[in-house]
C-alpha atoms as a PDB file:
ATOM      1  CA  MET A   1      -0.845 -34.577  69.731  1.00  0.00           C
ATOM      2  CA  ALA A   2      -1.377 -34.001  73.169  1.00  0.00           C
ATOM      3  CA  ASN A   3      -1.207 -31.664  76.134  1.00  0.00           C
ATOM      4  CA  VAL A   4       0.039 -32.576  79.176  1.00  0.00           C
ATOM      5  CA  GLU A   5      -2.916 -32.502  81.305  1.00  0.00           C
ATOM      6  CA  ILE A   6      -4.530 -35.213  78.615  1.00  0.00           C
ATOM      7  CA  SER A   7      -1.360 -37.086  78.659  1.00  0.00           C
ATOM      8  CA  LEU A   8      -1.111 -37.440  81.594  1.00  0.00           C
ATOM      9  CA  LYS A   9      -4.789 -38.853  82.446  1.00  0.00           C
ATOM     10  CA  GLU A  10      -4.372 -40.895  79.427  1.00  0.00           C
ATOM     11  CA  THR A  11      -0.939 -42.643  81.009  1.00  0.00           C
ATOM     12  CA  MET A  12      -3.153 -43.576  84.144  1.00  0.00           C
ATOM     13  CA  THR A  13      -6.375 -44.889  83.043  1.00  0.00           C
ATOM     14  CA  SER A  14      -4.464 -46.974  79.593  1.00  0.00           C
ATOM     15  CA  ILE A  15      -1.504 -48.236  81.519  1.00  0.00           C
ATOM     16  CA  GLU A  16      -3.253 -50.726  83.670  1.00  0.00           C
ATOM     17  CA  GLY A  17      -1.426 -51.115  87.045  1.00  0.00           C
ATOM     18  CA  ALA A  18      -0.401 -47.536  86.535  1.00  0.00           C
ATOM     19  CA  LEU A  19       0.153 -46.044  90.582  1.00  0.00           C
ATOM     20  CA  GLY A  20       1.072 -41.873  89.464  1.00  0.00           C
ATOM     21  CA  VAL A  21       3.050 -40.591  86.785  1.00  0.00           C
ATOM     22  CA  ALA A  22       5.349 -37.567  86.225  1.00  0.00           C
ATOM     23  CA  LEU A  23       6.443 -34.548  83.410  1.00  0.00           C
ATOM     24  CA  VAL A  24       8.903 -33.445  84.743  1.00  0.00           C
ATOM     25  CA  ASP A  25      11.700 -30.525  84.366  1.00  0.00           C
ATOM     26  CA  TYR A  26      15.007 -32.378  85.254  1.00  0.00           C
ATOM     27  CA  THR A  27      16.922 -29.353  85.225  1.00  0.00           C
ATOM     28  CA  SER A  28      15.618 -28.229  88.159  1.00  0.00           C
ATOM     29  CA  GLY A  29      14.416 -31.788  89.174  1.00  0.00           C
ATOM     30  CA  MET A  30      10.351 -30.123  89.384  1.00  0.00           C
ATOM     31  CA  ALA A  31       7.244 -32.013  89.219  1.00  0.00           C
ATOM     32  CA  LEU A  32       5.895 -30.333  85.802  1.00  0.00           C
ATOM     33  CA  GLY A  33       2.377 -31.872  86.438  1.00  0.00           C
ATOM     34  CA  THR A  34       2.037 -34.829  88.639  1.00  0.00           C
ATOM     35  CA  LEU A  35      -1.902 -37.033  88.387  1.00  0.00           C
ATOM     36  CA  GLY A  36      -2.078 -39.796  91.311  1.00  0.00           C
ATOM     37  CA  GLY A  37       0.281 -41.249  93.823  1.00  0.00           C
ATOM     38  CA  GLY A  38      -0.987 -40.425  97.486  1.00  0.00           C
ATOM     39  CA  LYS A  39       0.699 -40.433 101.298  1.00  0.00           C
ATOM     40  CA  ASP A  40       3.096 -43.531 100.332  1.00  0.00           C
ATOM     41  CA  LEU A  41       3.927 -42.557  97.026  1.00  0.00           C
ATOM     42  CA  ASP A  42       4.949 -38.668  96.931  1.00  0.00           C
ATOM     43  CA  LEU A  43       4.907 -37.769  93.304  1.00  0.00           C
ATOM     44  CA  ASN A  44       7.310 -34.692  93.361  1.00  0.00           C
ATOM     45  CA  VAL A  45       9.952 -36.206  95.594  1.00  0.00           C
ATOM     46  CA  ALA A  46       9.838 -39.156  93.345  1.00  0.00           C
ATOM     47  CA  ALA A  47      10.367 -35.948  90.438  1.00  0.00           C
ATOM     48  CA  ALA A  48      13.616 -34.980  92.375  1.00  0.00           C
ATOM     49  CA  GLY A  49      15.247 -37.723  93.249  1.00  0.00           C
ATOM     50  CA  ASN A  50      14.587 -39.847  89.705  1.00  0.00           C
ATOM     51  CA  THR A  51      16.172 -36.292  88.659  1.00  0.00           C
ATOM     52  CA  ASP A  52      19.584 -37.925  89.865  1.00  0.00           C
ATOM     53  CA  VAL A  53      18.861 -41.036  88.608  1.00  0.00           C
ATOM     54  CA  ILE A  54      19.117 -39.572  84.215  1.00  0.00           C
ATOM     55  CA  ARG A  55      21.161 -37.078  85.197  1.00  0.00           C
ATOM     56  CA  ALA A  56      24.303 -39.313  86.394  1.00  0.00           C
ATOM     57  CA  LYS A  57      23.001 -41.585  83.483  1.00  0.00           C
ATOM     58  CA  VAL A  58      23.674 -38.707  80.899  1.00  0.00           C
ATOM     59  CA  ARG A  59      27.009 -38.276  82.141  1.00  0.00           C
ATOM     60  CA  THR A  60      28.029 -42.119  82.766  1.00  0.00           C
ATOM     61  CA  MET A  61      27.565 -42.563  78.814  1.00  0.00           C
ATOM     62  CA  GLU A  62      29.285 -38.816  78.084  1.00  0.00           C
ATOM     63  CA  HIS A  63      31.524 -40.470  79.746  1.00  0.00           C
ATOM     64  CA  LEU A  64      32.404 -43.310  77.992  1.00  0.00           C
ATOM     65  CA  GLY A  65      31.312 -41.083  74.594  1.00  0.00           C
ATOM     66  CA  LEU A  66      27.936 -43.450  73.830  1.00  0.00           C
ATOM     67  CA  LYS A  67      26.045 -41.621  71.086  1.00  0.00           C
ATOM     68  CA  SER A  68      22.930 -43.325  71.636  1.00  0.00           C
ATOM     69  CA  LYS A  69      19.703 -42.614  73.769  1.00  0.00           C
ATOM     70  CA  ILE A  70      17.847 -43.005  76.284  1.00  0.00           C
ATOM     71  CA  GLU A  71      14.845 -44.271  75.282  1.00  0.00           C
ATOM     72  CA  ASP A  72      13.804 -45.575  78.700  1.00  0.00           C
ATOM     73  CA  VAL A  73      15.264 -46.441  82.802  1.00  0.00           C
ATOM     74  CA  LEU A  74      13.349 -48.948  84.666  1.00  0.00           C
ATOM     75  CA  ILE A  75      13.515 -49.875  88.724  1.00  0.00           C
ATOM     76  CA  THR A  76      12.541 -52.605  89.834  1.00  0.00           C
ATOM     77  CA  LEU A  77      10.729 -52.909  93.451  1.00  0.00           C
ATOM     78  CA  SER A  78       9.757 -55.638  94.955  1.00  0.00           C
ATOM     79  CA  ALA A  79       5.634 -54.279  94.359  1.00  0.00           C
ATOM     80  CA  GLN A  80       6.516 -51.756  92.014  1.00  0.00           C
ATOM     81  CA  TYR A  81       7.942 -50.460  88.598  1.00  0.00           C
ATOM     82  CA  HIS A  82       9.111 -48.081  88.072  1.00  0.00           C
ATOM     83  CA  LEU A  83       9.677 -45.899  84.050  1.00  0.00           C
ATOM     84  CA  ILE A  84      11.735 -43.288  82.970  1.00  0.00           C
ATOM     85  CA  ARG A  85      11.051 -42.440  79.796  1.00  0.00           C
ATOM     86  CA  PRO A  86      12.845 -39.163  78.551  1.00  0.00           C
ATOM     87  CA  ILE A  87      11.095 -36.790  76.546  1.00  0.00           C
ATOM     88  CA  THR A  88      12.680 -36.961  72.671  1.00  0.00           C
ATOM     89  CA  GLY A  89      10.454 -34.152  70.641  1.00  0.00           C
ATOM     90  CA  ARG A  90       9.959 -31.019  70.480  1.00  0.00           C
ATOM     91  CA  ASN A  91      10.403 -28.372  72.693  1.00  0.00           C
ATOM     92  CA  GLY A  92      10.715 -31.584  75.393  1.00  0.00           C
ATOM     93  CA  ASN A  93      14.419 -31.545  75.805  1.00  0.00           C
ATOM     94  CA  GLY A  94      15.185 -31.556  78.557  1.00  0.00           C
ATOM     95  CA  MET A  95      12.168 -32.946  80.741  1.00  0.00           C
ATOM     96  CA  PHE A  96      11.386 -37.328  80.995  1.00  0.00           C
ATOM     97  CA  LEU A  97       7.325 -38.681  82.044  1.00  0.00           C
ATOM     98  CA  TYR A  98       7.433 -40.414  84.997  1.00  0.00           C
ATOM     99  CA  LEU A  99       5.273 -43.794  85.479  1.00  0.00           C
ATOM    100  CA  VAL A 100       4.853 -46.062  89.017  1.00  0.00           C
ATOM    101  CA  LEU A 101       3.624 -49.546  88.189  1.00  0.00           C
ATOM    102  CA  ASN A 102       2.253 -52.429  90.530  1.00  0.00           C
ATOM    103  CA  LYS A 103       4.384 -55.312  89.851  1.00  0.00           C
ATOM    104  CA  ALA A 104       1.227 -57.532  90.750  1.00  0.00           C
ATOM    105  CA  THR A 105      -1.265 -56.440  88.495  1.00  0.00           C
ATOM    106  CA  SER A 106       0.108 -54.661  85.410  1.00  0.00           C
ATOM    107  CA  ASN A 107       2.917 -55.926  82.192  1.00  0.00           C
ATOM    108  CA  LEU A 108       5.792 -54.293  81.560  1.00  0.00           C
ATOM    109  CA  ALA A 109       5.915 -55.127  77.498  1.00  0.00           C
ATOM    110  CA  MET A 110       3.141 -53.227  77.454  1.00  0.00           C
ATOM    111  CA  ALA A 111       3.200 -50.936  79.748  1.00  0.00           C
ATOM    112  CA  ARG A 112       6.585 -49.213  77.898  1.00  0.00           C
ATOM    113  CA  HIS A 113       4.645 -49.455  74.662  1.00  0.00           C
ATOM    114  CA  GLN A 114       2.191 -47.001  75.466  1.00  0.00           C
ATOM    115  CA  LEU A 115       4.458 -44.709  77.651  1.00  0.00           C
ATOM    116  CA  ALA A 116       6.270 -44.661  74.317  1.00  0.00           C
ATOM    117  CA  ARG A 117       3.337 -43.953  72.406  1.00  0.00           C
ATOM    118  CA  ILE A 118       1.849 -41.624  74.588  1.00  0.00           C
ATOM    119  CA  GLU A 119       5.354 -39.838  75.142  1.00  0.00           C
ATOM    120  CA  SER A 120       5.507 -39.821  71.263  1.00  0.00           C
ATOM    121  CA  GLU A 121       1.650 -37.451  71.185  1.00  0.00           C
ATOM    122  CA  LEU A 122       3.063 -35.046  74.368  1.00  0.00           C
ATOM    123  CA  GLU A 123       3.351 -31.990  73.442  1.00  0.00           C
ATOM    124  CA  VAL A 124       4.807 -29.790  75.642  1.00  0.00           C
END
């Protein structure tokens, strides 16, 4: 099991094209940890905004009566991929990993695979 700091560092170093990563509490919208980002990628603002994405999807699934769990949410921009992966392990309820990738230098399938592995090993 890995703690938050180790998991964020592993995400940035093991996932090709990673620009920034955050662990987010979607009940409050607060980033509990961030790594990467920059002046053009404020991970705290992104964390708060993507909280609304997760809340909307959960609410929609409830209205539809869907019992499935969200594996991840992919948002594709012209130059970036934004991956949102809810934490499913113990003590992870209400949190998600948010990863921003450079579309030109990343492998989306491998990034999803690596993020799933990192999420499974994360101990919050």
